[in-house]
Short mmCIF file of C-alpha atoms and ligand atoms in Angstrom, two decimals:
data_model
loop_
_atom_site.label_atom_id
_atom_site.label_comp_id
_atom_site.label_asym_id
_atom_site.label_seq_id
_atom_site.Cartn_x
_atom_site.Cartn_y
_atom_site.Cartn_z
CA MET N 5 123.77 153.02 44.37
CA PRO N 6 122.13 155.35 41.91
CA HIS N 7 119.08 154.03 39.98
CA ALA N 8 116.43 155.55 37.61
CA PRO N 9 113.97 157.45 39.85
CA GLY N 10 110.65 158.46 39.17
CA LEU N 11 111.42 162.02 38.99
CA LEU N 12 114.54 164.32 39.11
CA ILE N 13 114.29 167.76 40.18
CA VAL N 14 117.53 169.81 39.33
CA ASN N 15 118.43 173.47 39.23
CA ALA N 16 116.33 173.91 42.32
CA ASN N 17 116.97 176.45 45.19
CA VAL N 18 116.31 173.61 48.00
CA LEU N 19 115.59 174.80 51.45
CA THR N 20 115.62 171.24 53.13
CA MET N 21 114.67 172.03 56.89
CA ASP N 22 117.16 169.46 57.60
CA PRO N 23 119.77 171.10 60.06
CA ALA N 24 122.45 168.27 58.51
CA ARG N 25 122.12 169.72 55.11
CA PRO N 26 120.45 173.18 54.67
CA ARG N 27 120.66 173.69 51.41
CA ALA N 28 120.81 171.52 48.09
CA THR N 29 120.09 172.01 44.12
CA ALA N 30 118.67 168.63 43.31
CA VAL N 31 116.41 165.93 44.50
CA ALA N 32 115.46 162.57 43.29
CA VAL N 33 112.17 160.61 43.68
CA ALA N 34 110.95 156.99 43.76
CA GLY N 35 108.04 155.19 44.51
CA GLY N 36 106.66 158.21 46.23
CA ARG N 37 109.67 158.86 48.47
CA ILE N 38 112.57 160.84 48.42
CA ALA N 39 115.65 158.71 46.96
CA GLY N 40 118.06 161.33 47.27
CA VAL N 41 119.28 165.00 47.97
CA GLY N 42 122.33 166.61 46.72
CA ASP N 43 124.02 168.93 44.29
CA ASP N 44 125.18 166.65 41.58
CA PRO N 45 121.96 165.14 39.68
CA SER N 46 124.42 162.40 38.22
CA GLN N 47 125.22 161.28 41.75
CA LEU N 48 121.63 160.97 42.60
CA ALA N 49 120.01 159.30 39.64
CA GLU N 50 121.56 157.43 36.45
CA GLY N 51 119.40 156.59 33.32
CA VAL N 52 116.51 158.96 33.96
CA ARG N 53 114.21 159.23 31.36
CA ALA N 54 114.19 163.03 30.14
CA GLU N 55 110.53 163.48 30.42
CA ASN N 56 110.79 162.69 34.19
CA VAL N 57 113.20 165.47 34.79
CA ILE N 58 111.74 169.06 36.00
CA ASP N 59 114.47 171.97 35.60
CA LEU N 60 113.32 174.38 38.23
CA LYS N 61 115.63 177.06 36.56
CA GLY N 62 116.57 178.42 40.09
CA ALA N 63 113.00 178.27 41.73
CA THR N 64 112.91 177.68 45.40
CA LEU N 65 111.95 174.12 46.64
CA ILE N 66 110.76 173.49 50.29
CA PRO N 67 109.09 170.57 51.81
CA GLY N 68 105.20 170.78 51.23
CA PHE N 69 103.17 173.17 53.42
CA HIS N 70 101.39 171.65 56.05
CA ASP N 71 98.69 173.84 57.72
CA ALA N 72 98.35 172.27 61.65
CA HIS N 73 94.86 173.46 62.24
CA ASN N 74 92.26 174.08 59.37
CA HIS N 75 88.67 172.97 58.94
CA MET N 76 88.67 171.50 55.61
CA LEU N 77 85.10 170.48 55.41
CA SER N 78 83.92 173.83 56.52
CA PHE N 79 86.01 175.40 54.12
CA GLY N 80 84.93 173.35 51.28
CA LEU N 81 81.54 174.13 52.05
CA SER N 82 82.06 177.86 52.78
CA LEU N 83 82.85 178.15 49.06
CA THR N 84 79.31 178.07 48.41
CA GLU N 85 78.04 180.11 51.15
CA VAL N 86 77.68 183.86 50.92
CA ASP N 87 80.83 185.85 51.41
CA LEU N 88 80.34 188.15 54.35
CA ARG N 89 83.89 189.69 54.63
CA VAL N 90 82.81 193.18 54.42
CA ASP N 91 83.02 196.62 56.05
CA SER N 92 79.43 197.87 56.67
CA LEU N 93 76.23 196.34 57.59
CA ASP N 94 74.72 197.97 54.47
CA GLU N 95 77.09 195.99 52.40
CA LEU N 96 76.12 192.71 54.24
CA TYR N 97 72.44 193.22 53.83
CA ALA N 98 72.94 193.97 50.17
CA ARG N 99 74.79 190.71 49.48
CA VAL N 100 72.11 188.98 51.50
CA ALA N 101 69.50 190.24 49.45
CA ALA N 102 71.38 189.59 46.29
CA ARG N 103 71.41 185.81 47.37
CA ALA N 104 67.74 186.01 48.32
CA ALA N 105 66.69 187.06 44.93
CA VAL N 106 68.26 183.75 43.26
CA THR N 107 67.01 181.49 46.08
CA ALA N 108 63.88 179.82 46.49
CA PRO N 109 61.51 180.95 48.74
CA GLY N 110 61.57 179.22 52.24
CA GLU N 111 65.17 177.90 51.28
CA TRP N 112 68.16 178.45 53.45
CA ILE N 113 70.82 181.54 53.16
CA ILE N 114 73.93 180.76 54.66
CA GLY N 115 76.81 183.20 54.68
CA ALA N 116 80.11 183.35 56.77
CA GLY N 117 82.80 185.65 57.40
CA TYR N 118 81.26 188.74 58.89
CA ASP N 119 83.48 190.80 62.01
CA GLN N 120 81.38 192.85 63.90
CA THR N 121 84.51 194.82 64.73
CA LYS N 122 84.32 196.08 60.93
CA THR N 123 80.74 196.11 60.44
CA GLY N 124 80.09 197.90 63.58
CA ALA N 125 77.80 195.57 64.99
CA HIS N 126 76.03 192.11 64.45
CA PRO N 127 73.44 192.15 62.00
CA HIS N 128 70.02 192.11 63.37
CA ARG N 129 67.14 189.54 62.52
CA ASP N 130 64.72 192.36 61.65
CA ALA N 131 67.02 193.79 59.03
CA LEU N 132 67.47 190.50 57.86
CA ASP N 133 63.52 189.68 57.40
CA ARG N 134 63.52 192.96 55.41
CA VAL N 135 66.26 191.93 52.96
CA ALA N 136 65.30 188.17 52.54
CA PRO N 137 61.73 187.82 53.27
CA GLY N 138 60.51 184.27 53.33
CA HIS N 139 63.81 182.77 53.82
CA ARG N 140 65.84 181.20 56.50
CA VAL N 141 68.97 183.15 57.04
CA TRP N 142 72.08 181.89 58.87
CA LEU N 143 75.05 183.94 59.12
CA LYS N 144 78.21 182.76 60.63
CA HIS N 145 80.91 185.05 62.35
CA THR N 146 84.38 184.80 61.13
CA SER N 147 85.33 183.09 64.32
CA SER N 148 82.83 180.15 64.11
CA HIS N 149 82.33 181.23 67.38
CA MET N 150 78.73 182.99 66.85
CA CYS N 151 75.82 183.41 64.24
CA VAL N 152 73.11 185.43 63.54
CA VAL N 153 69.69 184.16 62.48
CA ASN N 154 66.71 185.54 61.31
CA SER N 155 63.13 185.22 62.74
CA LEU N 156 62.12 182.50 60.65
CA VAL N 157 64.64 180.40 62.01
CA LEU N 158 63.95 181.32 65.44
CA ARG N 159 60.34 180.75 65.08
CA ASP N 160 61.51 177.27 64.24
CA LEU N 161 63.62 176.87 67.09
CA GLY N 162 60.59 178.19 69.46
CA ILE N 163 62.61 181.11 70.58
CA ASP N 164 61.18 183.59 68.43
CA GLU N 165 59.73 185.91 71.22
CA SER N 166 61.82 185.02 74.17
CA ALA N 167 65.21 183.22 74.75
CA ARG N 168 66.61 179.70 75.88
CA HIS N 169 69.11 178.99 78.27
CA VAL N 170 72.05 176.94 76.57
CA ASP N 171 74.71 175.60 78.66
CA GLY N 172 78.14 176.70 77.27
CA GLY N 173 76.35 179.23 75.02
CA ARG N 174 73.82 182.29 74.84
CA VAL N 175 70.99 183.27 72.88
CA ALA N 176 71.29 186.92 73.14
CA THR N 177 68.55 189.64 73.80
CA ASP N 178 67.84 193.12 73.56
CA ALA N 179 66.85 194.90 77.05
CA GLY N 180 63.09 193.88 76.45
CA GLY N 181 64.17 190.25 76.52
CA ARG N 182 63.40 189.68 72.84
CA PRO N 183 66.05 187.21 71.19
CA THR N 184 68.36 189.75 68.36
CA GLY N 185 69.11 186.75 66.42
CA LEU N 186 72.88 186.33 67.84
CA MET N 187 73.44 183.16 68.93
CA GLU N 188 76.94 182.42 70.60
CA GLU N 189 78.79 179.14 71.16
CA ARG N 190 76.95 176.20 71.84
CA ALA N 191 73.72 177.97 71.07
CA GLN N 192 74.92 177.75 67.62
CA GLU N 193 73.95 173.81 67.67
CA LEU N 194 70.43 174.71 68.12
CA VAL N 195 70.75 176.40 64.33
CA GLY N 196 72.97 173.42 63.09
CA ASN N 197 70.50 170.74 64.30
CA LEU N 198 67.82 172.30 61.55
CA THR N 199 70.26 171.77 58.81
CA ARG N 200 72.36 168.92 59.85
CA PRO N 201 73.23 166.03 58.95
CA VAL N 202 74.75 167.15 55.87
CA PRO N 203 74.43 164.51 53.20
CA LEU N 204 77.80 162.74 52.83
CA SER N 205 78.09 163.45 49.05
CA THR N 206 77.82 167.25 49.67
CA LEU N 207 80.69 166.69 52.47
CA THR N 208 82.87 164.72 49.85
CA ASP N 209 82.47 167.45 47.29
CA ALA N 210 83.50 170.02 50.20
CA VAL N 211 86.49 167.71 50.71
CA ALA N 212 87.46 167.35 47.08
CA THR N 213 86.88 171.42 46.38
CA ALA N 214 88.86 172.48 49.27
CA GLY N 215 91.58 169.74 48.09
CA GLU N 216 91.81 171.59 44.83
CA ALA N 217 92.16 174.81 46.26
CA TYR N 218 95.01 173.73 48.59
CA LEU N 219 97.27 172.19 46.03
CA ARG N 220 97.14 175.66 44.34
CA GLU N 221 98.27 177.12 47.40
CA GLY N 222 101.33 174.66 47.98
CA LEU N 223 99.73 172.79 50.71
CA THR N 224 100.43 169.07 50.52
CA SER N 225 98.98 168.01 54.19
CA VAL N 226 96.24 169.69 56.49
CA THR N 227 95.19 168.89 59.97
CA GLU N 228 91.49 169.08 60.20
CA ALA N 229 90.67 170.57 63.57
CA GLY N 230 87.56 168.31 64.45
CA VAL N 231 85.16 165.86 62.96
CA GLY N 232 82.21 163.86 64.08
CA GLY N 233 80.20 166.26 66.05
CA GLY N 234 79.77 169.36 68.40
CA TRP N 235 78.84 172.78 67.29
CA ILE N 236 81.37 172.59 64.52
CA GLY N 237 80.18 169.17 63.07
CA GLN N 238 78.28 168.90 59.70
CA SER N 239 77.64 165.15 60.36
CA PRO N 240 78.41 162.10 62.60
CA VAL N 241 79.99 160.52 59.61
CA GLU N 242 82.32 163.34 58.53
CA LEU N 243 85.38 160.56 58.24
CA ALA N 244 83.66 158.81 55.80
CA ALA N 245 83.52 161.73 53.36
CA TYR N 246 87.32 161.81 53.61
CA VAL N 247 87.30 158.10 52.75
CA ALA N 248 84.79 158.47 49.92
CA ALA N 249 86.98 161.30 48.42
CA ARG N 250 89.88 159.04 48.88
CA GLU N 251 88.47 156.24 47.04
CA GLN N 252 87.23 158.46 44.24
CA GLY N 253 90.81 159.99 43.83
CA ARG N 254 89.44 163.43 44.89
CA LEU N 255 91.38 163.59 48.38
CA HIS N 256 94.27 165.83 47.16
CA VAL N 257 96.25 166.38 50.30
CA ARG N 258 97.19 164.32 53.06
CA ALA N 259 94.89 164.86 55.95
CA GLU N 260 95.00 164.04 59.52
CA LEU N 261 91.75 164.06 61.28
CA MET N 262 90.98 165.58 64.84
CA VAL N 263 87.90 163.96 66.52
CA ILE N 264 85.37 166.11 68.39
CA SER N 265 85.06 165.34 72.02
CA ASP N 266 81.38 165.20 71.48
CA ALA N 267 81.87 162.06 69.71
CA PHE N 268 83.16 160.14 72.61
CA HIS N 269 81.22 157.79 74.37
CA ASP N 270 81.53 154.67 76.81
CA LEU N 271 82.87 151.78 75.03
CA ALA N 272 82.21 149.33 77.85
CA ALA N 273 85.76 147.89 77.29
CA HIS N 274 87.63 145.85 80.09
CA PRO N 275 88.44 148.10 82.97
CA SER N 276 92.44 146.99 82.82
CA ASP N 277 92.21 148.85 79.30
CA GLY N 278 92.05 151.97 80.97
CA ILE N 279 89.55 153.25 78.10
CA GLU N 280 86.66 155.07 79.91
CA ALA N 281 85.29 156.81 76.74
CA GLY N 282 86.29 156.52 72.81
CA ILE N 283 84.85 156.15 69.69
CA ASP N 284 83.71 153.05 68.08
CA LEU N 285 85.90 149.98 67.68
CA GLY N 286 88.59 151.43 69.94
CA LEU N 287 89.81 153.40 67.20
CA ARG N 288 92.22 156.38 68.33
CA THR N 289 95.18 158.77 67.46
CA GLY N 290 97.39 157.07 65.05
CA PHE N 291 95.09 154.76 63.15
CA GLY N 292 95.47 155.19 59.29
CA ASP N 293 98.07 155.68 57.03
CA ASP N 294 100.07 158.52 55.42
CA TRP N 295 97.38 160.04 53.43
CA LEU N 296 94.41 159.68 56.20
CA ARG N 297 95.05 159.11 59.78
CA LEU N 298 93.26 159.75 63.27
CA GLY N 299 94.93 162.82 64.89
CA PRO N 300 94.17 163.98 68.63
CA MET N 301 90.95 164.46 70.18
CA LYS N 302 89.72 167.97 69.83
CA VAL N 303 88.15 169.57 73.03
CA PHE N 304 86.80 173.06 73.37
CA THR N 305 87.44 174.88 76.68
CA ASP N 306 86.39 178.34 75.90
CA GLY N 307 85.67 180.71 72.91
CA SER N 308 86.78 183.74 70.83
CA LEU N 309 88.79 186.87 71.68
CA VAL N 310 87.06 189.03 69.30
CA GLY N 311 83.70 187.73 70.40
CA ARG N 312 84.70 188.34 74.05
CA THR N 313 83.98 184.87 74.93
CA ALA N 314 87.31 183.16 75.68
CA ALA N 315 87.78 182.71 79.58
CA MET N 316 89.93 185.36 80.84
CA SER N 317 91.44 185.60 84.21
CA ALA N 318 90.79 189.35 84.33
CA PRO N 319 87.79 191.17 82.29
CA TYR N 320 87.98 192.14 79.15
CA ASP N 321 89.06 195.94 78.13
CA GLY N 322 85.53 197.40 78.63
CA ASP N 323 82.80 196.20 76.34
CA PRO N 324 81.29 198.51 73.77
CA GLY N 325 78.18 196.61 73.35
CA SER N 326 76.83 196.20 76.84
CA GLY N 327 78.95 198.64 78.72
CA ASP N 328 79.66 195.28 81.04
CA LEU N 329 83.09 195.94 82.46
CA SER N 330 82.93 192.61 84.61
CA ASN N 331 82.88 190.07 81.38
CA ARG N 332 85.71 187.66 81.76
CA GLY N 333 84.06 185.28 79.02
CA TYR N 334 83.50 181.87 79.89
CA LEU N 335 84.41 178.04 79.75
CA GLN N 336 82.43 175.84 77.52
CA ALA N 337 81.65 173.40 80.01
CA ASP N 338 82.26 172.69 83.58
CA ALA N 339 85.88 172.89 84.41
CA GLY N 340 85.85 169.44 86.43
CA TYR N 341 84.26 167.99 83.21
CA LEU N 342 86.56 169.30 80.76
CA ALA N 343 90.00 168.33 82.47
CA ALA N 344 88.21 164.73 83.11
CA THR N 345 87.50 164.49 79.27
CA ILE N 346 91.32 165.75 78.84
CA ILE N 347 92.89 163.23 81.22
CA ALA N 348 90.79 160.12 80.16
CA ALA N 349 91.67 160.80 76.51
CA HIS N 350 95.29 160.96 77.65
CA ARG N 351 94.70 157.74 79.73
CA ALA N 352 93.16 156.10 76.62
CA GLY N 353 96.30 156.58 74.30
CA TRP N 354 94.75 159.74 72.71
CA ARG N 355 96.99 162.60 71.76
CA VAL N 356 94.90 165.80 72.91
CA ALA N 357 94.33 169.19 71.27
CA ALA N 358 92.74 171.52 73.55
CA HIS N 359 91.30 174.61 72.07
CA ALA N 360 92.19 177.27 74.58
CA ILE N 361 92.06 180.97 74.06
CA GLY N 362 92.01 183.09 77.36
CA ASP N 363 94.66 182.56 80.02
CA ARG N 364 92.11 181.14 82.15
CA ALA N 365 91.36 178.29 79.67
CA ILE N 366 94.90 177.74 79.05
CA ASP N 367 95.35 177.39 82.74
CA LEU N 368 92.74 174.64 82.67
CA ALA N 369 94.46 172.89 79.81
CA LEU N 370 97.95 173.03 81.07
CA ASP N 371 96.69 171.87 84.81
CA ALA N 372 94.84 168.71 82.86
CA PHE N 373 98.01 167.87 80.99
CA ASP N 374 100.03 168.16 84.18
CA ALA N 375 97.74 165.81 85.96
CA ALA N 376 97.56 163.27 83.30
CA ALA N 377 101.23 162.83 82.95
CA GLY N 378 101.36 162.55 86.80
CA LYS N 379 98.34 159.98 86.93
CA TYR N 380 99.05 157.85 83.52
CA PRO N 381 102.62 158.63 82.56
CA ARG N 382 103.06 158.09 78.84
CA ARG N 383 106.14 158.68 76.65
CA ASP N 384 106.14 161.65 74.36
CA PRO N 385 102.07 162.29 74.53
CA ARG N 386 102.91 165.40 71.97
CA HIS N 387 99.55 167.22 73.19
CA ARG N 388 98.53 170.53 71.91
CA ILE N 389 96.60 173.74 72.91
CA GLU N 390 94.94 175.19 70.05
CA HIS N 391 95.38 179.09 69.56
CA PHE N 392 97.11 179.67 72.58
CA ALA N 393 96.06 183.19 72.10
CA ALA N 394 96.26 185.24 75.59
CA ALA N 395 98.98 183.42 77.30
CA ARG N 396 100.98 184.67 80.24
CA PRO N 397 105.08 184.30 80.57
CA ASP N 398 104.55 181.68 83.11
CA GLN N 399 102.24 179.62 80.73
CA VAL N 400 104.73 179.83 77.98
CA ALA N 401 107.68 178.29 80.52
CA ARG N 402 104.73 175.43 81.90
CA ALA N 403 103.99 174.55 78.24
CA ALA N 404 107.66 174.19 77.20
CA ALA N 405 108.05 171.92 80.66
CA LEU N 406 104.95 169.76 79.72
CA GLY N 407 106.24 169.42 76.20
CA VAL N 408 102.63 170.99 75.15
CA ILE N 409 102.51 172.32 71.75
CA PRO N 410 100.90 175.78 71.22
CA VAL N 411 99.33 175.76 67.78
CA GLY N 412 99.01 179.43 66.66
CA GLN N 413 97.69 181.14 63.65
CA GLY N 414 99.76 183.80 61.64
CA ARG N 415 96.96 185.28 59.68
CA PHE N 416 94.93 185.98 62.86
CA ALA N 417 97.27 189.38 63.26
CA THR N 418 96.10 190.94 59.85
CA GLU N 419 92.29 189.93 59.92
CA LEU N 420 91.43 189.63 63.33
CA GLY N 421 94.33 191.44 65.02
CA ASP N 422 92.63 194.96 65.47
CA GLY N 423 89.59 193.32 67.37
CA MET N 424 91.83 191.23 69.68
CA LEU N 425 94.00 194.31 70.72
CA ALA N 426 90.80 196.24 71.64
CA SER N 427 89.48 193.04 73.48
CA VAL N 428 92.37 192.34 75.81
CA GLY N 429 93.58 196.06 76.49
CA PRO N 430 97.34 197.59 76.13
CA GLY N 431 98.40 195.77 79.24
CA ARG N 432 98.07 192.18 77.80
CA HIS N 433 99.10 193.21 74.12
CA SER N 434 102.36 191.13 74.74
CA TRP N 435 100.25 188.08 75.40
CA LEU N 436 98.81 187.65 72.28
CA TYR N 437 99.80 184.92 69.80
CA ARG N 438 103.32 184.26 70.87
CA GLN N 439 105.95 182.76 68.54
CA ARG N 440 109.19 184.46 69.55
CA SER N 441 109.07 183.26 73.31
CA VAL N 442 107.30 179.85 72.28
CA LEU N 443 110.71 179.23 70.13
CA ASP N 444 112.99 180.64 72.68
CA ALA N 445 111.68 178.32 75.31
CA GLY N 446 112.44 175.44 73.28
CA VAL N 447 109.00 174.50 72.02
CA VAL N 448 108.75 173.51 68.33
CA LEU N 449 106.27 175.97 66.39
CA PRO N 450 103.59 174.88 64.06
CA GLY N 451 102.22 176.87 61.11
CA SER N 452 98.33 177.37 60.96
CA SER N 453 95.35 179.16 59.73
CA ASP N 454 92.41 178.15 61.23
CA ARG N 455 90.86 178.26 57.66
CA PRO N 456 87.63 179.54 56.93
CA VAL N 457 88.27 181.51 60.10
CA VAL N 458 90.81 183.84 57.89
CA THR N 459 92.28 183.22 54.67
CA GLY N 460 94.52 180.29 54.93
CA THR N 461 96.90 180.61 52.36
CA PRO N 462 100.29 179.60 53.84
CA LEU N 463 102.32 182.45 52.00
CA LEU N 464 100.16 184.68 53.84
CA GLY N 465 100.13 183.13 57.36
CA ILE N 466 104.05 183.21 56.93
CA HIS N 467 104.00 186.71 55.87
CA ASP N 468 102.27 187.65 58.96
CA MET N 469 104.29 185.73 61.38
CA VAL N 470 107.26 187.94 59.97
CA ASN N 471 105.51 191.39 59.79
CA ARG N 472 102.82 191.08 62.44
CA ARG N 473 100.60 194.00 61.26
CA THR N 474 97.04 194.39 61.80
CA ALA N 475 94.59 195.21 59.14
CA SER N 476 94.71 199.15 60.23
CA GLY N 477 98.35 198.89 59.88
CA ALA N 478 99.08 198.73 63.80
CA PRO N 479 101.74 196.46 64.89
CA PHE N 480 100.46 193.20 66.49
CA ASN N 481 102.48 192.26 69.48
CA ALA N 482 105.55 192.89 67.15
CA GLY N 483 108.07 191.43 69.63
CA GLU N 484 106.58 188.17 68.90
CA ALA N 485 107.52 188.22 65.24
CA VAL N 486 109.78 185.22 63.95
CA THR N 487 112.22 185.29 60.86
CA ALA N 488 111.04 184.00 57.56
CA GLU N 489 113.12 180.89 57.70
CA GLU N 490 111.50 180.52 61.30
CA ALA N 491 108.09 180.82 59.96
CA LEU N 492 108.84 178.69 56.90
CA ARG N 493 110.11 175.73 59.22
CA ALA N 494 106.89 176.27 61.27
CA TYR N 495 104.82 175.53 58.15
CA THR N 496 106.62 172.52 57.25
CA TRP N 497 108.68 170.68 59.92
CA GLY N 498 106.73 172.18 62.73
CA SER N 499 103.47 171.28 61.79
CA ALA N 500 105.00 167.64 60.92
CA TYR N 501 106.10 167.73 64.53
CA ALA N 502 102.64 168.78 65.93
CA SER N 503 101.14 165.86 64.04
CA LYS N 504 103.78 163.27 65.43
CA ALA N 505 105.01 162.75 61.63
CA GLU N 506 108.23 164.31 61.57
CA HIS N 507 109.80 161.04 60.68
CA VAL N 508 107.89 161.14 57.41
CA LYS N 509 107.43 164.68 56.30
CA GLY N 510 108.11 168.15 56.96
CA SER N 511 111.96 168.22 55.61
CA VAL N 512 113.43 167.12 52.45
CA GLU N 513 115.41 164.14 53.40
CA ALA N 514 116.17 160.72 51.74
CA GLY N 515 113.54 158.00 52.84
CA LYS N 516 110.89 160.87 53.41
CA LEU N 517 107.46 161.42 51.69
CA ALA N 518 107.92 163.18 48.33
CA ASP N 519 105.85 166.29 49.11
CA PHE N 520 107.28 169.54 47.72
CA THR N 521 106.13 172.99 47.25
CA VAL N 522 107.99 175.13 44.64
CA LEU N 523 107.99 179.05 45.00
CA SER N 524 108.88 181.73 42.58
CA GLU N 525 111.34 183.09 44.93
CA ASP N 526 112.93 182.54 48.29
CA PRO N 527 110.97 183.80 51.10
CA THR N 528 114.28 183.99 53.01
CA ALA N 529 116.02 186.23 50.59
CA VAL N 530 113.35 188.78 49.81
CA SER N 531 112.09 191.62 52.02
CA PRO N 532 109.68 190.65 54.68
CA GLY N 533 106.95 193.02 52.99
CA ARG N 534 107.03 191.11 49.65
CA ILE N 535 106.69 187.15 51.16
CA ALA N 536 102.87 187.39 50.82
CA GLY N 537 103.58 188.13 46.83
CA LEU N 538 105.39 185.20 46.02
CA GLU N 539 103.74 182.86 43.88
CA VAL N 540 103.18 179.06 44.38
CA ILE N 541 104.51 177.51 41.09
CA ALA N 542 104.18 173.94 41.49
CA THR N 543 102.98 171.58 44.00
CA ILE N 544 104.07 167.89 44.23
CA VAL N 545 102.45 165.18 46.36
CA ASP N 546 103.62 161.58 46.90
CA GLY N 547 106.04 162.27 43.92
CA GLU N 548 103.51 163.49 41.63
CA LEU N 549 103.02 166.96 40.10
CA ARG N 550 99.68 167.62 41.30
CA PHE N 551 99.50 171.68 40.55
CA SER N 552 101.94 173.34 38.10
CA ALA N 553 102.14 176.90 36.93
CA LEU N 554 105.64 175.95 35.59
CA GLY N 555 106.52 177.76 32.03
ZN1 ZN B 606 89.70 176.18 64.49
#
């Protein structure tokens, strides 16, 4: 029975992602939910006020984009950091010098986004001392898996003259044993400890600023890939920043928060509860509502491919820096400890998101999920492997058999692709960031960016999932390309599925949340090379127009 909706959208090219009705031209919204989908507006709504009708004049409407793996807090903070996405060390040093000129003596200069495969080498402490005398300098690699600091920071840490051992990380040194400023993986925590915790008000602003950018790009949902601690944590109370932003009306997109395994501790629950470790009050996956919800436990098993720290079963393809031909990367902790962490979280009712890049780390994650399911059977635990970057064919089949979702990043092809191809060598190119074989194995494919590791704009991610080219123009394991239709489905329904939220979002169906993205053209109807150039012209969240470039 039609009734007056809050919003009626007409003359739209609706790509619903609902196999039962793939296309429609009108959508009615009431109370933040989709009230009806069809082709005859008069059938969907009657008595709707003229100001509540949006005529899209043929523009394309899809379910709101959902980034299944992003770092919203880091991205928000990065908007105030020095942008180091440059092609030479000279340019990098010039940018640091420029910031130093406007920064008070002794204050921190924080930059992010450099890639040594583009600049030719990592920055060096001595050069940083020269361009930013009297400042503390902290430059983060684009992968977030390493950073470079200057001498003042090394002195604060007491490793000015010689390195210190760090479990799951490394303080790099030159041939004479003197630290170069490069800090890998968990060694970054030493630096983070000097500046953290970041105040809650700063984090709340970061959530708000990031959200504003997301709306302009058509994002209506994001999964935050780790709050609450570890080497990527800004503060142990990061969840409170999201709550505060929401109270202030500044949480602009729906957020699912993964909780870093480092935040887990003994809860002293009853033995029969099966909760060996968790977070306070027994909060776990699923707690929250459609705006803000706790997602999986996030556990890092290894590092990055470009940085050659990810755990591979066979050595990297040479090592331009050190000439080391035996480097297979490393796990971020003892293998038995990592597996036990995954199994305990599964047992306690958490979904688990295991960061695993190299095939040796992927083996570890799959073994742990397999063991967990065998020991503590659970219906549809919906575990995930973040990145699944260098996966052997047998690992795709095994993920499918276990119901584990690989969460890849389309944009990595362009921004990190050349470095990844060099790291693994030609014999393993076909392992990289599989999509086609994942879909063909019957596994749901989500869409994600890992922002701020690379540019997070969903249309860029979709473009790269379809085109698979590196920055230098080389094909990036092109056999794993998917169609525009499949990529769009990944960034909407696939990501909702990876959040176990496909019953409330991810498609334009009556009863689901009224979250939509409106595009200037239909990505499935333009040539693949043009997808990145399409525009987001409106973003609707919870039935409300939150961003609009509509004429
Ligand atoms: Zn990440």
